[in-house]
Coordinates of C-alpha atoms in Angstrom, one line a residue:
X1 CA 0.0 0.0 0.0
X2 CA 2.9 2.5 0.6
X3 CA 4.7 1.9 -2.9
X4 CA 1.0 2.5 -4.3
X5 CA 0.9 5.8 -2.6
X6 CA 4.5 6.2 -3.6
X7 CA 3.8 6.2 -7.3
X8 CA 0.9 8.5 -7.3
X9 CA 2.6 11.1 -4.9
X10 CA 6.0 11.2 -6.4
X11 CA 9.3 12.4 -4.7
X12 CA 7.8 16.3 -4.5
X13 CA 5.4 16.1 -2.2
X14 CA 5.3 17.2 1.5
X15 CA 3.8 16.4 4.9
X16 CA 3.4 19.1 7.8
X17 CA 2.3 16.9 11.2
X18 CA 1.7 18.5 14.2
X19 CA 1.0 16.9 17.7
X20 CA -0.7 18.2 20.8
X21 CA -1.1 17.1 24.1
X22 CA 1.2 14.4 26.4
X23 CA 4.4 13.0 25.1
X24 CA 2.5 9.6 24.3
X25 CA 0.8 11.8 21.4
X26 CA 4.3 13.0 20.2
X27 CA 5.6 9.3 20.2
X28 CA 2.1 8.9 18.1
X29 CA 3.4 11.8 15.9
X30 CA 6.6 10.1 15.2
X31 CA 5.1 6.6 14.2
X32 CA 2.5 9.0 12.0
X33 CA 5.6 10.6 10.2
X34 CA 7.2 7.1 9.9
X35 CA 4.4 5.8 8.2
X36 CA 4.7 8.6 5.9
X37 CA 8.2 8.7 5.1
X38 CA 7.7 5.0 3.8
X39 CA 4.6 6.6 1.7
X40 CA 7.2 8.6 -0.1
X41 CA 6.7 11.8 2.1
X42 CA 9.0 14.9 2.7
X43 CA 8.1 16.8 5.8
X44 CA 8.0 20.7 6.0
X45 CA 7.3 22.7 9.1
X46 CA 5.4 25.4 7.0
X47 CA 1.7 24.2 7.1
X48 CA 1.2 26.7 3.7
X49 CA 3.7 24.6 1.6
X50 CA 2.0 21.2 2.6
X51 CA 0.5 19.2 0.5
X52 CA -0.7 16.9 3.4
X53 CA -1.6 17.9 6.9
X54 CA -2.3 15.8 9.8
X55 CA -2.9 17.5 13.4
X56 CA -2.3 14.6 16.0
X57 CA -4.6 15.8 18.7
X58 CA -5.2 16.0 22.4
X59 CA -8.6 15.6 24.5
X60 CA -7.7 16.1 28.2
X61 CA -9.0 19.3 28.6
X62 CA -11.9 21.3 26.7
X63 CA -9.6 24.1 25.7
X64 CA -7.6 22.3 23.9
X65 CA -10.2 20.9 21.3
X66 CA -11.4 24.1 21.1
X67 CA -7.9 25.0 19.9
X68 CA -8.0 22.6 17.3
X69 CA -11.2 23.2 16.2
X70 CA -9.9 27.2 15.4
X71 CA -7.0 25.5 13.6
X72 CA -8.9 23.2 11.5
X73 CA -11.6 26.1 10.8
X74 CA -8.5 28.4 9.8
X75 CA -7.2 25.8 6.9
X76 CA -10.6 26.3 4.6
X77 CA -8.0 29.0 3.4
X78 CA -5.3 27.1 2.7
X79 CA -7.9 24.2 1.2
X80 CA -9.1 26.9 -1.3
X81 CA -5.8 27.9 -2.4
X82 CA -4.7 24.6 -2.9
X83 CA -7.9 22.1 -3.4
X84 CA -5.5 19.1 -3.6
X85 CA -4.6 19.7 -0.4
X86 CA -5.1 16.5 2.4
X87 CA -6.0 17.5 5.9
X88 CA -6.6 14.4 8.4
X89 CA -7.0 14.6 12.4
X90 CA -5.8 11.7 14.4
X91 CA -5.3 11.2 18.0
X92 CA -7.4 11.5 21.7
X93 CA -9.9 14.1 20.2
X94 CA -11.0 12.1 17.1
X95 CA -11.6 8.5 19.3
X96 CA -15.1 10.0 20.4
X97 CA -17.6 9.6 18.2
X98 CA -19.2 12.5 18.6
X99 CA -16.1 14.6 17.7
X100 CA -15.7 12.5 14.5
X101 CA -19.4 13.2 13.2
X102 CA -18.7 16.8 14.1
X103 CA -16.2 17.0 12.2
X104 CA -17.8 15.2 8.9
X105 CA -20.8 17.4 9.2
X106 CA -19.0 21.0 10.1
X107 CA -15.6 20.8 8.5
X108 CA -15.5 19.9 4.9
X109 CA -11.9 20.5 4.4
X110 CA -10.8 17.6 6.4
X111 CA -10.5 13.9 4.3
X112 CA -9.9 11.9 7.2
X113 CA -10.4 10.9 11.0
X114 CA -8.5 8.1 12.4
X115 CA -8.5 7.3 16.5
X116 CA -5.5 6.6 19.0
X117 CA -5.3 2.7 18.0
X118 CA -5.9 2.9 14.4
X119 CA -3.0 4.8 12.8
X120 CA -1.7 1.9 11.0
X121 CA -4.5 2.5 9.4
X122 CA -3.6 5.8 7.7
X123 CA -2.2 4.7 3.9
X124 CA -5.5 3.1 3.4
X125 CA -7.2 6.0 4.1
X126 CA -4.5 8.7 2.6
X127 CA -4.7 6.0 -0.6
X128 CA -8.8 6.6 -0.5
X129 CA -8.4 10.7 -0.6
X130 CA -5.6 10.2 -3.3
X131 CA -8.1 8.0 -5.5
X132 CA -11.2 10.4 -5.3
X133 CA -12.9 9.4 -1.9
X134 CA -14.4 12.2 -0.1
X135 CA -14.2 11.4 3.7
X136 CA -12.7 8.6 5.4
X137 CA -12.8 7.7 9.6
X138 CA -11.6 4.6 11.5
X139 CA -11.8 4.8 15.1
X140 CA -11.6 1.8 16.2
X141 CA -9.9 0.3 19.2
X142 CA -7.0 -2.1 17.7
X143 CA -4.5 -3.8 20.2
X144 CA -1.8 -3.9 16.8
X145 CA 1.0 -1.9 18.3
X146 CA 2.5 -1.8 15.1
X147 CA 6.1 -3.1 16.4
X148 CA 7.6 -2.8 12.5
X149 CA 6.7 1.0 12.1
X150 CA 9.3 3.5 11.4
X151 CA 9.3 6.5 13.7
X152 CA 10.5 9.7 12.6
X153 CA 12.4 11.0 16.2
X154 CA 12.3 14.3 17.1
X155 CA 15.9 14.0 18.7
X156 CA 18.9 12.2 18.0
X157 CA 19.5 11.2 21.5
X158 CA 16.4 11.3 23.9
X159 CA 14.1 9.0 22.7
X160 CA 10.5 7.7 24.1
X161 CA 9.1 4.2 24.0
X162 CA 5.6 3.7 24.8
X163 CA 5.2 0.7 27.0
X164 CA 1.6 0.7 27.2
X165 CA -1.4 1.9 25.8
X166 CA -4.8 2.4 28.0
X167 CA -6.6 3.0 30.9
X168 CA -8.1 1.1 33.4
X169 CA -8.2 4.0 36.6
X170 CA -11.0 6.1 35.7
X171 CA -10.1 8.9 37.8
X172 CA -13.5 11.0 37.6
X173 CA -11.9 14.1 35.9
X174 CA -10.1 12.0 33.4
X175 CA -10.9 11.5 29.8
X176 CA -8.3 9.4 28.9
X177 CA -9.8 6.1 29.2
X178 CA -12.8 6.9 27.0
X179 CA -10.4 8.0 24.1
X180 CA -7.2 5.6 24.7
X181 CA -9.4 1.9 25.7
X182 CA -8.4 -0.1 28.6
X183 CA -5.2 -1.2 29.7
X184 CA -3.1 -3.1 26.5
X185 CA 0.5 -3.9 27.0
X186 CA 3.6 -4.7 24.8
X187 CA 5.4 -7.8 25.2
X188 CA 8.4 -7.1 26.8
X189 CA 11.0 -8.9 24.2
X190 CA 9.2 -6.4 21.8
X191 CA 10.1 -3.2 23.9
X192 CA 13.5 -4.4 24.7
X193 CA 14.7 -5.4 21.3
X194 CA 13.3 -1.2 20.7
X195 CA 15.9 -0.3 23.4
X196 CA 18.4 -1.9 22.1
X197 CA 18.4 -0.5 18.9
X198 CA 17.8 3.1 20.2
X199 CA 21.1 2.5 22.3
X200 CA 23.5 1.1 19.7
X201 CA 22.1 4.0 16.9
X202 CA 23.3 6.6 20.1
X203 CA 20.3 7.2 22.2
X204 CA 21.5 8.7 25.7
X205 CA 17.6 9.1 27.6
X206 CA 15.0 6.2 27.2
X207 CA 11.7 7.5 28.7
X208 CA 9.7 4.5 28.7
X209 CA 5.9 5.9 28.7
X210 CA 2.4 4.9 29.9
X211 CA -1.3 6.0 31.3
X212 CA 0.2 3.9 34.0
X213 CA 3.5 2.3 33.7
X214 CA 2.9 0.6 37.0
X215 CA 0.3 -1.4 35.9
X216 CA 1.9 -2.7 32.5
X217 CA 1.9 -6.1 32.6
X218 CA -1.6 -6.5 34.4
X219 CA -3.7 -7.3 31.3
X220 CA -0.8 -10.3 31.3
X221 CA -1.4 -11.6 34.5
X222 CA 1.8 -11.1 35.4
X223 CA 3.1 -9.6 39.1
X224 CA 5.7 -7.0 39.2
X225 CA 5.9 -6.7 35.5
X226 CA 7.4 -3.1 35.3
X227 CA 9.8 -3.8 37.8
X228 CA 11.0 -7.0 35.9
X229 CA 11.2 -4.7 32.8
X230 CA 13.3 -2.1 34.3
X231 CA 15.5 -4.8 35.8
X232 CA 15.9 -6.0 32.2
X233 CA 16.4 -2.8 30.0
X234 CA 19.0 -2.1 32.4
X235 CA 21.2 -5.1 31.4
X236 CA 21.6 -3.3 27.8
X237 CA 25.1 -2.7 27.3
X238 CA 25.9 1.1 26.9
X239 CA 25.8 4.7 28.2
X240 CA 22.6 5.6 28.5
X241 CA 19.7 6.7 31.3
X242 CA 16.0 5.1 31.7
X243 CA 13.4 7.2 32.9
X244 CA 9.6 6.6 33.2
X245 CA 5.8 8.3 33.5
X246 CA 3.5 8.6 34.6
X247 CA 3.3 6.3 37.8
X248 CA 0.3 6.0 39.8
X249 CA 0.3 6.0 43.3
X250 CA -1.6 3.3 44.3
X251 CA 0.4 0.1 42.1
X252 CA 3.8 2.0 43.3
X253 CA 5.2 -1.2 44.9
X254 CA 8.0 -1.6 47.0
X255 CA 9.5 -3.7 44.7
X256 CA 9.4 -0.9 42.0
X257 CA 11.1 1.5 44.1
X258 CA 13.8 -1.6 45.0
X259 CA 14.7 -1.7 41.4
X260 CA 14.9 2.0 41.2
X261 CA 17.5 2.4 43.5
X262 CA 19.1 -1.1 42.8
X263 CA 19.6 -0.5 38.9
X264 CA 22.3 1.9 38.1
X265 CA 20.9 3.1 34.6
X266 CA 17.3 4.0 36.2
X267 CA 17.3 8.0 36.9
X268 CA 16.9 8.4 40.7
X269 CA 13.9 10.0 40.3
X270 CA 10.0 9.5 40.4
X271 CA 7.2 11.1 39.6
X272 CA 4.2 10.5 41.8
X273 CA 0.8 12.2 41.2
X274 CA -0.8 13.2 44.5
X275 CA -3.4 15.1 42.7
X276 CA -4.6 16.1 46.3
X277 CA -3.5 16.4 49.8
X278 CA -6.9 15.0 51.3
X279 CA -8.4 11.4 51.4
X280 CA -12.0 12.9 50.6
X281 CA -11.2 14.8 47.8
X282 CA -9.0 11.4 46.3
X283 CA -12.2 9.6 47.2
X284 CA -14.5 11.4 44.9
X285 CA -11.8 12.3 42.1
X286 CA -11.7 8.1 42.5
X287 CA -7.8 7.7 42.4
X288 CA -7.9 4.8 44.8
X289 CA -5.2 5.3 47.6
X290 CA -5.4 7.5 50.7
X291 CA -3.2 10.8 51.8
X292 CA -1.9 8.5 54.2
X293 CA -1.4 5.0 51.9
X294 CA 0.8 8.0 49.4
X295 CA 3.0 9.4 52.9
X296 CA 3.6 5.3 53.2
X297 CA 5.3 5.4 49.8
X298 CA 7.3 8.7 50.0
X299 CA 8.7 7.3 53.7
X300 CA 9.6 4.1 52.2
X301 CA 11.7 5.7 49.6
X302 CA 12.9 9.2 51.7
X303 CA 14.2 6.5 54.3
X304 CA 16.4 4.5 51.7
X305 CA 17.7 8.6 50.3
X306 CA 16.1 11.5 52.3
X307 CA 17.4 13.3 49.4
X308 CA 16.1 11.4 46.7
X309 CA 13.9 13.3 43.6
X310 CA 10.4 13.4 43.8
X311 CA 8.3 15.6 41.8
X312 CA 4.4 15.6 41.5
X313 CA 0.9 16.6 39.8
X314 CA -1.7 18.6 41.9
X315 CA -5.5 19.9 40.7
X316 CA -6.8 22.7 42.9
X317 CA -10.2 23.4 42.9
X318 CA -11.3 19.8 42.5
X319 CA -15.4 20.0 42.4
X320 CA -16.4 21.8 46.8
X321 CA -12.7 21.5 47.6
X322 CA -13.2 22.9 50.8
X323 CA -10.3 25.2 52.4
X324 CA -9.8 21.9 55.0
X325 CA -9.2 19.8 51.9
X326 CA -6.6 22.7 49.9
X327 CA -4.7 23.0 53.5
X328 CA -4.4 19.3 53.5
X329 CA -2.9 19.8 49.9
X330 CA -0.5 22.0 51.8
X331 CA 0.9 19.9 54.5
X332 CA 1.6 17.3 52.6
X333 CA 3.6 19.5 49.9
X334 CA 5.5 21.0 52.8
X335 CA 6.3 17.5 54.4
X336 CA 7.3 15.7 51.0
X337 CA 9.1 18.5 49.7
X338 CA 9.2 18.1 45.6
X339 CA 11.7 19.7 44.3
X340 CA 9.0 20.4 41.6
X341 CA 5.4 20.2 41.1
X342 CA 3.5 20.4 38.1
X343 CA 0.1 22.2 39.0
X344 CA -3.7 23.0 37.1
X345 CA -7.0 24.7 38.5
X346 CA -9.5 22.0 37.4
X347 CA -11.4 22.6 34.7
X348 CA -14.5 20.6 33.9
X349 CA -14.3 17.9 31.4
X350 CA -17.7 16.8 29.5
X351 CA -17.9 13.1 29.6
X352 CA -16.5 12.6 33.0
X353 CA -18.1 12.2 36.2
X354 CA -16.6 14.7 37.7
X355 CA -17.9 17.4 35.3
X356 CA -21.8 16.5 36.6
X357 CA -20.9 17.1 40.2
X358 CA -22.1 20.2 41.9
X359 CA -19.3 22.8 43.1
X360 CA -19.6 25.6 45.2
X361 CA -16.0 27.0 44.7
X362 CA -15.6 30.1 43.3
X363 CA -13.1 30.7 40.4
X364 CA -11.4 33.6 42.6
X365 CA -11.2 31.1 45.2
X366 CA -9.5 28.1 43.0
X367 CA -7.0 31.4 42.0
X368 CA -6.5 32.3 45.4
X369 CA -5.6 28.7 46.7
X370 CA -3.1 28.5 43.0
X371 CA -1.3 31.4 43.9
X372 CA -0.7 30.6 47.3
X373 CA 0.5 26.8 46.0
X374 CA 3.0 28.1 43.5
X375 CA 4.2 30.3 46.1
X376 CA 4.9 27.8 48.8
X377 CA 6.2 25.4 46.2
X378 CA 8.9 28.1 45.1
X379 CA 10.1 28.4 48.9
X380 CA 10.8 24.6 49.0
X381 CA 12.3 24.6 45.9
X382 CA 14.8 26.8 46.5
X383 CA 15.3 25.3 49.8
X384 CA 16.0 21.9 48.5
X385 CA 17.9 22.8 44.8
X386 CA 20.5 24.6 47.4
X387 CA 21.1 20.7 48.4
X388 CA 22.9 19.8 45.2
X389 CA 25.5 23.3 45.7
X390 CA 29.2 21.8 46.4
X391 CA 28.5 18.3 45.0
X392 CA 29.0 16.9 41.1
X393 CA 26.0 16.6 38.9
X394 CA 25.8 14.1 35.6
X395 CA 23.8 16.0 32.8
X396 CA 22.4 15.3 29.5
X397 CA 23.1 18.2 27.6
X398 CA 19.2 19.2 25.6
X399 CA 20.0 22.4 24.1
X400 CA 22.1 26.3 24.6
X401 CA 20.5 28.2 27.4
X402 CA 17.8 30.7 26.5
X403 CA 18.7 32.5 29.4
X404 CA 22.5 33.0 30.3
X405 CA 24.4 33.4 26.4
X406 CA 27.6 31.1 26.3
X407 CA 25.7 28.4 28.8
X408 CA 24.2 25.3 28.1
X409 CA 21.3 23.4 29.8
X410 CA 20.0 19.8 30.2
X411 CA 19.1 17.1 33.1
X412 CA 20.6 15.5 35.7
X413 CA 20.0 12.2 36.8
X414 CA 17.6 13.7 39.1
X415 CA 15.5 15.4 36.5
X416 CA 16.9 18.1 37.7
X417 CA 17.4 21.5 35.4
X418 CA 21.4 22.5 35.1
X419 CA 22.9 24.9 33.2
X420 CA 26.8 25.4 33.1
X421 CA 28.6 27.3 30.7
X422 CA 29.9 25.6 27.5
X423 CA 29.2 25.1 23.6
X424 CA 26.4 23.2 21.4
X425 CA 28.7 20.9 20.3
X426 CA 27.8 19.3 23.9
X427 CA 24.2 18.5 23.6
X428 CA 23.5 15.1 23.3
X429 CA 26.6 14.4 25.7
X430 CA 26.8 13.5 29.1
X431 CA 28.9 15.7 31.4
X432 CA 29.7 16.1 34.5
X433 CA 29.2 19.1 36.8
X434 CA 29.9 20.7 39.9
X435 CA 27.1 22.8 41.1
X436 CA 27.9 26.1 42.6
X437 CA 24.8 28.1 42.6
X438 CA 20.6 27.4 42.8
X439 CA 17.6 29.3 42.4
X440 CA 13.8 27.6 42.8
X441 CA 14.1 26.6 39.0
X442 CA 17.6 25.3 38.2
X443 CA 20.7 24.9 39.6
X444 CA 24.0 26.3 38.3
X445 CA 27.7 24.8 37.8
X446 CA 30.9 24.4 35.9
X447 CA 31.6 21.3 33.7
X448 CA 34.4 19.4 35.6

């Protein structure tokens, strides 16, 4: 099917794909410009010179179909000018029905709709628009991981490897189960023969990636699965770090957080949603652990490294969050001490549960409580980044600084931002530094 669309298309033609959303829709957006590239496809980052467009989309929040739906309504223009042109929407937004009808019925311009599961399916329906056919949609839940696809990366050197597709938690403000299907997992000889050819073509940062790494190998039977993978991948000869999200709370095992600390190429970091600092409010968002079962977790790990990396998602203003409930929120931030948190005022989501509960929280009130988060979180921050000042940091270097000229910036093993000064010819490279300064965002050194 790709040499067919390869002789109609030619050697001229170009592809502009853009993703939105969680890094398991980027990794989507790479297999989507593999497939592509096979089909005979250039790629262009100038949506005007494209003669195929695909916009790889994202359905966690309201917003951000709402954003889509501007860009999609703003390429009639581009459709007029060139009538040729092929506009498709994949990804989280186009798996509900509803959105895919919408779109048939309001947007002309677009050929095709294709779900999370179903992008192998894309040459059969770009080979349909090629031929004549006016609209084409599968949205269908497939468990074909589609092991032999090419993925267009877009890094040399920090790579991501989905380990796990699916959702089985539910959590009442979440969409993602309705748009990703339940819980599906990859063997594991699959996603370690991926490693391994990630790490002998020069990959330095494996994020392995999941609606709930935990959990992968449940839908197997199988106990302990992740741990047993990590344990694995970090046999594979080379020099290169493992990293992992998102982890749920409640299937955190000891025996994960064993492996963590027992494997030297697993970052010593995790992060651990709370979501919310108070048992009731976990209740109703239905997340299935306690404030209390998640301190059990953070003490088992703070007492193998007190100093050990923990960072965190929090909703404020989850549906009559009371100011008991927000303070509760507080403690617990103050007694775990990220060094980073990663926080969002809820915003109601049709098709949850949570968006048909009552809430008697005012929007100044959820602002109030945000501001007064961020501010606490900055305090501890710069409290615990001063911890790393005096002692030697390994960082892989991402990119120049956008903020200090002549430096360059990256992670540390701790997911920790550093910048030090030195040259691009560094990124991609491990180095070692010596920190010498912090601030609540980053810390500072010199490469050793």
């Amino acid at each position: 099917m790709l040499d067919r669309i390869k002789n109609i298309i030619g050697d001229s033609k170009y592809a502009y794909v853009r993703s939105f959303g969680c890094q398991l829709n980027i990794s989507d957006g790479e297999k989507i410009k593999g497939l592509l590239k096979n089909a005979g496809y250039n790629f262009t980052d100038d949506e005007t010179k494209a003669d195929l467009i695909i916009l790889n989309t994202c359905a966690v929040r309201e917003n951000a179909e709402d954003r889509v739906f501007g860009i999609v309504g703003s390429m009639k223009k581009l459709k007029e000018i060139k009538p040729s042109l092929i506009i498709g929407i994949s990804g989280c937004m186009t798996a509900q029905e509803h959105i895919a009808e919408k779109i048939k019925k309001s947007y002309p311009q677009v050929d095709f709709v294709v779900g999370t599961s179903a992008i192998s399916s894309i040459p059969k329906l770009l080979l349909d628009c090629l031929n004549g056919r006016k609209f084409g949609v599968d949205i269908a839940e497939y468990d074909d991981f589609s092991e032999v696809t090419e993925q267009v990366r877009e890094s040399k050197f920090k790579a991501s490897v989905p380990i796990m597709f699916g959702c089985n938690n539910f959590c009442t403000y979440c969409i993602v189960p309705y748009v990703r299907g339940r819980e599906r997992s990859r063997r594991q000889e699959d996603i370690i023969a991926e490693v391994e050819s990630l790490v002998q073509n020069g990959y330095r940062e494996i994020m392995l990636l999941g609606q709930n790494v935990n959990s992968y190998g449940n839908d197997f039977g199988e106990i302990n699965a992740f741990p047993a993978l990590l344990r694995e991948l970090n046999k594979i000869e080379g020099d290169f770090i493992i990293r992992f999200m998102s982890s749920h709370p409640k299937d955190a095992s000891r025996e994960l957080i064993d492996t963590i600390f027992e494997c030297g190429k697993v970052a010593k970091h995790l992060h651990l949603p709370l979501q919310s600092g108070s048992s009731d409010v976990l209740n109703r968002m239905n997340r299935r652990y306690t404030a209390e079962k998640y301190l059990e977790i953070v003490d088992y790990i703070r007492n193998k490294d007190p100093e050990f990396s923990l960072t965190t998602d929090l909703i404020v203003g989850f549906p009559n969050e009371s100011d008991d409930d927000f303070q509760a929120t507080l403690d617990i931030i103050k007694r775990v001490k990220y060094d980073n948190i990663y926080s969002f005022i809820y915003s109601k989501r049709s098709g949850t549960k949570a968006a048909e509960m009552s809430d008697f929280t005012s929007d100044e009130v959820k602002s109030q409580r945000m501001r007064k988060l961020l501010e606490v979180q900055r305090e501890i921050s710069s409290e615990n980044y001063r911890r790393f000042i005096g002692k030697k940091m390994r960082v892989l270097v991402d990119d120049v600084s956008k903020k200090r000229e002549g430096f360059v910036t990256g992670k540390s093993n701790e997911f920790i931002i550093v910048e030090f000064e030195g040259d691009k010819s560094l990124i991609g490279q491990f180095v070692d530094v010596k920190i010498t300064d912090a601030m609540n965002w980053a810390v500072v050194g010199r490469k050793i």
